Amino acid sequence: MSRTVGRVLAESLIAHGIDTIWMVPGESFLGLTDALTETPEVRLIVCRHEGGAGFMAVADGRMQGGRAGVLLVSRGPGLSNAMVALHTAWHDATPLVVLCGQVERKDFGRLALQEQNYGKFLSDVTKDVIEVNEVVQASESIARAFHLAESGTPGPVAVILPEDIFDEPTDAPLAKPRPRVFGGPREEDLDQLAGMLARAERPLVWVGGALANADAATLEALRQLAEQWVLPVSPTHRRPQLFDATHPHYGGYMGIRVPKQLLEEMRKADLLVALGERITDSVSQSYSFPTAPDPQLPLVQVWPDANEIGRVFRPDLGIAAEPAAVIRALLKRGAPADAAKRAGWVAGLHGIHSRLMAPDWDSMPDGVNFAAVCVAVARHLAPDAAITSDAGNFSSFIHRYIGFRPGQNFLSSVVGAMGAGVPMAVAAAIRRPGRQAVAFVGDGGALMTGNEIATAMQYGAAPIIIISDNKRYGTIGMHHEVRYPNRPYESAVRLTNPDFAAWGRVFGAEGITIASEAEVEDAIARAFAVKDRPVVVHVHSSAEQMSAWRRRGAARVHG
């Protein structure tokens, strides 16, 4: 039976299990939204800016076990506004399907209103750009987009939809979803890996992005592997929830700028197993550990895409497989008889980690040490809380003072895009009603995408948004001070901010102010007690305490 392309696209999204689309309305895809109004299975979340909508779609995918989130934007300016989310999904290896309107087919090449060549425009931030110019390929294009976005190294895929195609009739059948394809390790590779681990006296196991959406059973298997094989496990940059920070086999957080004493101990390792980690410049400490392209220690890299392994670093062993399959295979083989020889090594790493995470901090003369806030928040976090973070030095306090554990969901832009914190928390609160969604943002990022608090209000979501306000772009100020000591830089980073608590109240949220450390405990308790609306907590933070590890004008704390 003939139906419109708009209807076919709506049915194709439903067939792929899509129940939520994050969007900013546009006239270039009215034929699709018209069809979606007749499909109650799909919820349209109308956002306030395409950048915020994009971050919400990225977060939504991560909360659904690695299934692609869906972003719907209009052509030209709409897609341009969403580029920060595509950049994040590309670098973070996060599946995302972007549906974008286009000018009518008869106007191609005329520089019609908002026309762009999306194959060129998106070539460096997508896995593919699929242009649907033939009605018979509409459903097939949706199936291809999800398959590509979720396979191998996940990432964003754009589907370009001309404005005049939606009302075209078609008899083409609905394209069924492609089955997920998972790579498995070869037996000879497992033999080699098991042998390398058995011989190692000081191994490191880093767990990263390819495990970011692992289910509870996989993370439990990882815990068993660490215990049975006596291995230290370190989550990598912005993946802290992959291993319990209080477990005795937790080997320290391998984030950006690892504290000196932990990094120096790690450098004594005789084997590095990157289990689901791409090994970016952030994780490798600017390509110094391991060194690129030839690591200074034996390296095993496990990643689901063979094209990624060896792209930057030369591994001694590369395994193109899902890391969960490798974990299960090693458990099945059983640990070496002398695995206990590594107990001292594991205990030493965990001891350093425990000392670094001790809830100690100094009061600051110019504002609240953000450490006090993070320690207070940690006491209120539920085992299934979603915690989001913007990019910035304030996030170092999160990773130093909050001990994450499996079951919690940490959402952020691994590549360091500002503006992710608020929309990702809104998405978490909408996707998981009744469960905690807590955003940490700086005063810079808060006004980039903070308007999405209006989206939270519209859909009855109740995230807690904690804003660290030190009246500057603090990370950039720190870099100025480190690179150009004793030079003025205030004019390059200074911000003038609103009263964020009052700003929150204008939207209908609860507004709470923390002006001194004495107010922290009560204020955070009040914030978590509110369940029926968003909460904005405005923290007047110290600028002198530049990060969890560094003060202004002083050497870096803990190296």
XYZ file of C-alpha atoms in Angstrom:
559
model
C 0.000 0.000 0.000
C 1.361 3.402 -0.965
C 2.179 5.882 1.810
C 4.216 9.046 2.075
C 7.958 9.084 2.601
C 7.352 11.004 5.829
C 5.215 8.128 7.100
C 7.799 5.559 5.964
C 10.542 7.413 7.816
C 8.428 7.537 10.992
C 7.715 3.806 10.759
C 11.397 3.106 10.126
C 12.378 4.949 13.305
C 9.813 2.964 15.280
C 11.143 -0.268 13.774
C 14.573 0.668 15.154
C 13.171 1.068 18.658
C 13.293 4.857 18.689
C 10.918 6.312 21.254
C 12.428 9.797 21.664
C 13.723 12.364 19.185
C 15.522 15.510 20.343
C 14.873 18.447 18.044
C 14.534 22.121 17.285
C 11.638 22.590 14.836
C 12.311 23.686 11.258
C 10.311 24.148 8.096
C 12.646 21.906 6.114
C 11.213 18.727 7.675
C 7.552 19.583 8.332
C 6.501 16.495 6.382
C 8.309 14.319 8.921
C 6.983 16.006 12.047
C 3.499 15.858 10.517
C 3.850 12.077 10.194
C 5.313 11.751 13.678
C 2.268 13.442 15.231
C 0.339 10.298 14.228
C 2.879 7.928 15.814
C 2.421 8.057 19.601
C 5.289 5.573 19.992
C 7.762 8.408 19.324
C 8.095 11.388 21.636
C 9.335 14.685 20.175
C 11.348 16.705 22.708
C 11.375 20.327 21.556
C 14.620 21.947 22.724
C 15.795 25.555 22.815
C 18.984 25.297 20.744
C 20.416 22.693 18.409
C 23.623 22.513 20.454
C 21.630 21.543 23.534
C 19.424 19.159 21.554
C 22.526 17.484 20.150
C 24.069 16.933 23.579
C 20.742 15.484 24.753
C 20.693 13.018 21.850
C 24.294 11.991 22.581
C 23.465 11.405 26.244
C 20.286 9.533 25.366
C 22.236 7.058 23.271
C 24.683 6.426 26.102
C 21.834 5.744 28.513
C 20.427 3.033 26.239
C 23.344 0.648 26.105
C 25.072 2.216 23.123
C 22.054 2.514 20.849
C 22.161 5.646 18.748
C 20.305 8.690 19.983
C 18.387 10.660 17.350
C 18.735 14.380 16.641
C 16.411 16.198 14.224
C 17.536 19.608 12.953
C 16.858 21.938 10.096
C 19.275 22.724 7.308
C 22.034 25.329 7.299
C 22.057 27.249 10.604
C 20.253 24.434 12.412
C 22.871 21.827 11.577
C 25.680 24.346 12.093
C 24.436 24.964 15.643
C 24.489 21.209 16.269
C 28.088 20.726 15.119
C 29.433 20.695 18.698
C 27.403 17.550 19.383
C 28.601 15.857 16.194
C 32.186 16.746 17.093
C 31.632 15.230 20.539
C 30.071 12.044 19.189
C 32.860 11.644 16.616
C 35.720 12.013 19.085
C 33.943 10.198 21.922
C 32.988 7.210 19.718
C 29.308 7.655 20.570
C 26.561 6.478 18.185
C 24.301 9.270 16.933
C 21.883 9.544 14.010
C 21.272 13.082 12.798
C 18.255 13.729 10.580
C 18.676 17.018 8.731
C 16.383 18.843 6.362
C 17.601 20.061 2.981
C 16.345 22.380 0.241
C 14.020 20.983 -2.388
C 15.657 18.743 -4.969
C 14.811 21.064 -7.863
C 16.910 23.790 -6.209
C 20.104 21.784 -5.651
C 23.200 23.763 -6.601
C 21.478 27.151 -6.779
C 22.624 28.326 -3.336
C 19.016 28.244 -2.221
C 18.110 29.490 1.242
C 20.301 27.669 3.797
C 21.583 25.175 1.214
C 24.903 23.462 1.933
C 26.862 20.562 0.524
C 26.590 18.320 3.552
C 28.927 15.696 2.168
C 31.690 18.315 2.358
C 30.460 20.113 5.446
C 30.261 16.987 7.599
C 33.101 14.964 6.120
C 35.382 15.318 9.152
C 32.830 14.731 11.933
C 30.645 11.863 10.684
C 31.103 8.244 9.692
C 28.871 8.825 6.676
C 26.514 11.350 5.106
C 23.517 9.651 3.497
C 21.513 11.827 1.106
C 17.988 10.559 0.505
C 17.164 11.813 -2.967
C 15.238 8.735 -4.156
C 12.006 7.845 -2.417
C 12.624 4.102 -2.682
C 15.737 4.461 -0.493
C 14.147 6.380 2.392
C 13.637 3.437 4.761
C 16.823 1.741 3.617
C 18.774 4.899 4.477
C 17.487 4.863 8.054
C 18.531 1.231 8.482
C 21.966 1.958 7.029
C 22.435 4.996 9.265
C 21.761 3.076 12.488
C 23.935 0.183 11.383
C 26.897 2.438 10.639
C 26.445 4.598 13.735
C 26.433 1.605 16.085
C 29.029 -0.651 14.414
C 32.803 -0.901 14.768
C 33.970 2.399 16.217
C 30.603 4.033 16.954
C 29.972 7.577 15.800
C 27.582 10.040 14.182
C 25.859 9.422 10.848
C 23.877 12.139 9.070
C 20.782 11.502 6.950
C 19.969 14.434 4.645
C 16.303 14.783 3.726
C 15.156 17.230 1.008
C 12.079 19.230 1.959
C 10.002 18.032 -0.992
C 10.550 14.306 -0.462
C 8.342 13.812 2.603
C 5.001 14.031 0.774
C 6.075 11.772 -2.106
C 4.208 8.434 -2.244
C 6.141 5.163 -2.160
C 5.407 1.436 -2.204
C 8.920 0.518 -1.044
C 8.918 -2.003 1.818
C 10.082 -1.078 5.300
C 13.768 -1.868 5.718
C 14.323 -4.044 8.775
C 17.008 -3.138 11.345
C 20.372 -4.755 10.668
C 21.508 -7.189 13.376
C 24.258 -5.867 15.608
C 27.624 -7.347 14.689
C 30.120 -8.014 17.467
C 33.727 -8.974 16.870
C 35.229 -11.768 18.940
C 38.864 -12.494 19.853
C 40.850 -15.204 18.070
C 42.041 -18.100 20.194
C 45.679 -17.426 19.303
C 45.294 -13.811 20.423
C 43.774 -14.936 23.698
C 46.659 -17.376 24.174
C 49.144 -14.557 23.677
C 47.258 -12.157 25.965
C 46.928 -14.756 28.723
C 50.638 -15.496 28.468
C 51.589 -11.816 28.636
C 49.378 -11.294 31.688
C 50.728 -14.417 33.379
C 54.327 -13.246 32.974
C 53.668 -9.634 33.983
C 54.571 -8.600 37.512
C 53.346 -5.008 37.252
C 50.511 -4.899 34.697
C 48.059 -2.053 34.198
C 44.540 -2.489 32.866
C 42.859 0.611 31.505
C 39.120 0.425 30.766
C 37.567 3.006 28.501
C 35.016 4.057 25.947
C 34.181 0.715 24.341
C 32.959 -0.382 27.780
C 31.132 2.873 28.518
C 27.760 1.282 27.800
C 28.556 -2.105 29.316
C 25.755 -3.832 31.187
C 25.916 -4.828 34.837
C 26.934 -8.400 33.995
C 29.969 -7.219 32.034
C 31.123 -4.854 34.769
C 30.665 -7.647 37.314
C 32.816 -9.897 35.108
C 35.449 -7.168 35.026
C 35.473 -7.088 38.825
C 35.894 -10.861 38.933
C 38.736 -10.680 36.412
C 40.547 -8.083 38.522
C 40.200 -10.192 41.654
C 41.001 -13.606 40.171
C 43.912 -12.475 38.014
C 45.079 -9.924 40.623
C 45.018 -6.929 38.290
C 44.714 -3.187 38.952
C 41.927 -1.586 36.930
C 41.917 2.100 36.014
C 38.964 3.813 34.300
C 40.118 6.312 31.710
C 39.226 9.949 31.098
C 35.543 10.643 31.873
C 34.664 6.944 32.218
C 34.845 6.778 36.049
C 31.781 4.576 36.527
C 33.375 1.486 34.966
C 35.004 0.253 38.188
C 34.219 0.803 41.855
C 36.580 3.498 43.149
C 36.528 1.925 46.612
C 37.468 -1.571 45.426
C 40.981 -2.653 46.512
C 41.871 -3.414 42.876
C 41.053 0.111 41.721
C 44.395 1.305 40.374
C 43.716 5.048 40.096
C 41.832 7.267 37.679
C 43.598 7.633 34.324
C 42.221 11.035 33.433
C 43.774 14.180 32.068
C 46.866 15.348 34.012
C 47.232 12.373 36.374
C 48.804 13.379 39.726
C 52.577 12.990 39.729
C 52.964 10.274 42.371
C 50.331 8.043 40.759
C 51.771 8.516 37.278
C 55.316 7.845 38.485
C 54.184 4.559 40.021
C 52.292 3.600 36.870
C 55.427 4.209 34.816
C 56.989 1.224 36.603
C 54.520 -1.082 34.829
C 55.803 -3.914 32.649
C 52.565 -4.351 30.630
C 49.675 -2.102 29.624
C 46.340 -3.586 28.531
C 44.061 -0.927 27.010
C 40.724 -2.710 27.313
C 38.262 -0.793 25.179
C 40.368 2.371 25.209
C 41.412 4.291 22.078
C 44.301 5.929 23.982
C 43.884 9.591 23.171
C 46.262 12.432 24.029
C 44.277 13.066 27.234
C 44.608 9.482 28.458
C 48.231 9.096 27.360
C 49.283 12.331 29.085
C 50.003 14.084 25.783
C 51.347 10.908 24.164
C 54.006 10.447 26.835
C 52.599 7.348 28.585
C 52.509 5.343 26.491
C 54.781 7.196 24.122
C 53.637 7.555 20.525
C 54.140 5.943 18.153
C 56.347 3.355 19.910
C 55.304 2.701 23.529
C 57.971 2.376 26.209
C 56.318 -0.783 27.551
C 54.496 -3.742 26.006
C 51.041 -2.657 24.878
C 47.898 -4.687 24.249
C 44.995 -2.783 22.707
C 41.477 -4.215 22.589
C 38.998 -2.243 20.504
C 36.022 -3.379 18.392
C 37.399 -1.850 15.177
C 40.615 -3.104 13.570
C 41.111 0.245 11.816
C 41.611 1.980 15.169
C 44.216 -0.435 16.533
C 47.681 0.672 15.480
C 46.442 3.972 14.053
C 48.554 5.972 16.548
C 50.386 3.463 18.756
C 52.177 0.297 17.685
C 50.780 -2.428 19.944
C 52.567 -5.661 20.711
C 49.155 -7.285 20.445
C 46.011 -5.872 18.910
C 42.652 -7.558 19.345
C 39.760 -6.322 17.214
C 36.928 -7.447 19.461
C 34.351 -6.296 21.935
C 36.220 -5.981 25.260
C 33.374 -7.785 27.040
C 34.162 -10.901 24.997
C 37.825 -10.721 26.017
C 36.900 -10.357 29.690
C 34.634 -13.404 29.546
C 37.229 -15.467 27.671
C 39.958 -14.719 30.223
C 37.645 -15.614 33.090
C 36.815 -18.900 31.399
C 40.511 -19.755 31.076
C 41.184 -19.193 34.749
C 43.929 -17.156 36.413
C 47.586 -18.229 36.497
C 48.648 -20.106 39.598
C 51.050 -17.370 40.689
C 48.720 -14.404 40.141
C 49.140 -13.441 43.789
C 52.663 -12.240 43.003
C 51.040 -8.979 41.886
C 49.224 -8.311 45.167
C 51.806 -5.799 46.368
C 51.769 -3.931 43.070
C 47.969 -3.680 43.124
C 47.909 -2.598 46.763
C 50.533 0.075 46.137
C 48.558 1.664 43.298
C 45.329 1.535 45.263
C 47.039 3.068 48.285
C 48.166 6.061 46.249
C 44.662 6.396 44.797
C 43.099 6.271 48.274
C 45.417 8.948 49.625
C 44.670 11.203 46.649
C 40.921 10.802 47.165
C 41.009 11.587 50.884
C 38.353 14.236 51.686
C 40.883 16.901 52.618
C 40.928 20.484 51.406
C 41.840 23.975 52.563
C 39.451 26.868 53.048
C 40.047 29.662 50.564
C 39.908 33.414 51.254
C 38.169 34.308 47.974
C 35.316 31.816 47.872
C 34.200 28.243 48.428
C 36.686 25.480 47.738
C 34.617 23.389 45.306
C 35.993 20.268 46.990
C 33.571 20.842 49.871
C 30.625 20.809 47.481
C 31.703 17.603 45.731
C 32.262 15.790 49.015
C 28.785 16.821 50.181
C 27.173 15.775 46.896
C 28.876 12.358 47.050
C 26.997 11.578 50.265
C 23.640 12.078 48.527
C 24.247 10.243 45.248
C 22.063 7.204 44.666
C 23.572 3.951 43.355
C 21.804 4.573 40.018
C 22.372 8.324 39.784
C 23.198 10.002 36.485
C 25.992 12.536 36.936
C 26.882 14.927 34.143
C 29.780 17.300 33.802
C 30.752 20.185 31.619
C 34.350 20.687 30.580
C 36.523 22.788 32.852
C 38.852 22.722 35.842
C 35.899 22.461 38.234
C 35.437 18.879 36.961
C 38.761 17.876 38.499
C 37.080 18.176 41.917
C 34.424 15.682 40.787
C 36.982 13.053 39.852
C 39.106 13.621 42.931
C 36.378 13.704 45.575
C 33.516 11.550 44.237
C 34.079 7.804 44.252
C 32.053 6.497 41.313
C 30.850 2.930 41.040
C 29.120 0.669 38.511
C 25.406 1.333 38.285
C 25.920 5.063 38.176
C 25.908 6.776 34.796
C 28.517 9.446 34.091
C 27.736 11.611 31.067
C 30.063 14.199 29.620
C 31.923 15.266 26.512
C 35.129 13.226 26.594
C 36.614 15.517 23.965
C 36.097 18.475 26.298
C 33.303 20.438 24.638
C 31.767 23.018 26.940
C 28.011 23.122 27.247
C 27.354 19.396 27.685
C 26.500 19.379 31.400
C 23.036 20.945 31.563
C 21.450 19.366 28.449
C 22.830 15.927 29.294
C 21.315 16.184 32.777
C 17.999 17.284 31.288
C 18.098 14.290 28.940
C 18.883 11.960 31.854
C 15.990 13.368 33.880
C 13.590 12.971 30.949
C 14.807 9.472 30.026
C 14.856 8.263 33.659
C 12.029 10.052 35.519
C 12.158 9.773 39.278
C 15.883 9.018 39.398
C 18.680 11.429 40.254
C 20.234 13.547 37.490
C 22.966 15.868 38.771
C 24.857 18.303 36.556
C 28.155 19.968 37.419
C 28.870 23.024 35.281
C 31.078 26.065 35.360
C 29.885 29.621 35.017
C 31.145 29.670 31.418
C 29.317 26.570 30.231
C 26.186 27.351 32.239
C 25.255 30.235 29.935
C 26.159 28.336 26.762
C 23.360 25.772 27.025
C 21.741 26.525 30.384
C 18.607 27.684 28.596
C 17.723 23.977 28.274
C 16.443 24.238 31.835
C 13.324 25.519 30.046
C 13.135 22.145 28.299
C 13.297 20.436 31.692
C 10.415 22.572 32.916
C 8.362 21.847 29.796
C 8.651 18.068 30.198
C 8.443 17.847 33.983
C 12.089 16.871 34.497
C 13.897 17.699 37.743
C 17.679 17.742 37.380
C 19.969 19.324 39.971
C 22.323 21.814 38.330
C 25.359 22.808 40.408
C 27.182 25.846 39.025
C 30.744 26.611 40.088
C 31.044 30.377 39.637
C 34.569 31.758 39.913
C 33.788 34.575 37.449
C 36.219 33.450 34.794
C 37.101 30.782 32.266
C 39.210 29.110 34.927
C 40.917 26.430 32.854
C 42.176 28.979 30.364
C 43.384 31.187 33.195
C 45.376 28.268 34.585
C 46.982 27.621 31.219
C 47.888 31.304 30.916
C 49.554 31.196 34.313
C 51.482 28.009 33.556
C 52.665 28.980 30.077
C 53.261 32.680 30.646
C 54.097 33.086 34.353
C 53.973 36.539 35.897
C 52.073 37.932 32.919
C 48.608 39.545 33.217
C 45.753 37.546 31.728
C 42.576 38.577 33.610
C 41.156 40.533 30.669
C 41.323 37.383 28.523
C 39.295 35.158 30.871
C 37.126 37.389 33.103
C 33.320 36.900 33.171
C 30.427 38.969 34.479
C 27.728 36.613 35.701
C 24.106 36.841 36.842
C 22.766 35.664 40.146
C 22.368 32.061 38.969
C 19.948 31.131 41.770
C 17.649 33.986 40.710
C 18.169 32.989 37.067
C 16.976 29.476 37.905
C 13.921 30.797 39.739
C 12.891 32.807 36.680
C 12.497 29.489 34.813
C 10.477 28.042 37.686
C 13.326 26.091 39.255
C 14.397 26.127 42.887
C 17.339 28.497 43.384
C 19.923 27.962 46.122
C 23.047 30.016 46.821
C 26.252 28.844 48.515
C 28.394 31.839 49.463
C 30.526 30.232 52.162
C 31.752 26.783 53.099
C 29.568 26.808 56.224
C 26.492 26.762 53.952
C 27.492 23.751 51.859
C 26.015 20.831 53.805
C 22.603 22.379 54.359
C 22.351 23.744 50.815
C 23.203 20.419 49.161
C 20.751 18.575 51.418
C 18.017 21.062 50.429
C 18.829 20.601 46.747
C 18.469 16.817 46.910
C 15.226 17.118 48.868
C 13.480 18.836 45.929
C 11.813 16.266 43.663
C 9.200 18.147 41.645
C 11.234 20.709 39.693
C 14.789 21.531 38.635
C 17.222 22.956 41.182
C 19.990 25.450 40.462
C 22.729 25.624 43.084
C 24.886 28.728 42.658
C 28.296 28.175 44.274
C 30.532 31.230 44.694
C 33.733 29.288 44.107
C 37.319 30.213 44.789
C 39.361 31.342 41.820
C 42.548 30.939 43.824
C 41.919 27.176 44.040
C 42.271 26.755 40.285
C 41.639 23.010 40.246
C 41.574 20.077 42.630
C 45.353 19.883 42.216
C 46.567 23.441 41.740
C 46.362 26.846 43.408
C 47.059 30.128 41.740
C 50.697 31.126 41.983
C 51.696 27.799 43.558
C 53.231 24.595 42.346
C 50.780 21.886 41.393
C 49.482 20.070 44.471
C 50.607 16.427 44.460
C 52.843 17.222 41.517
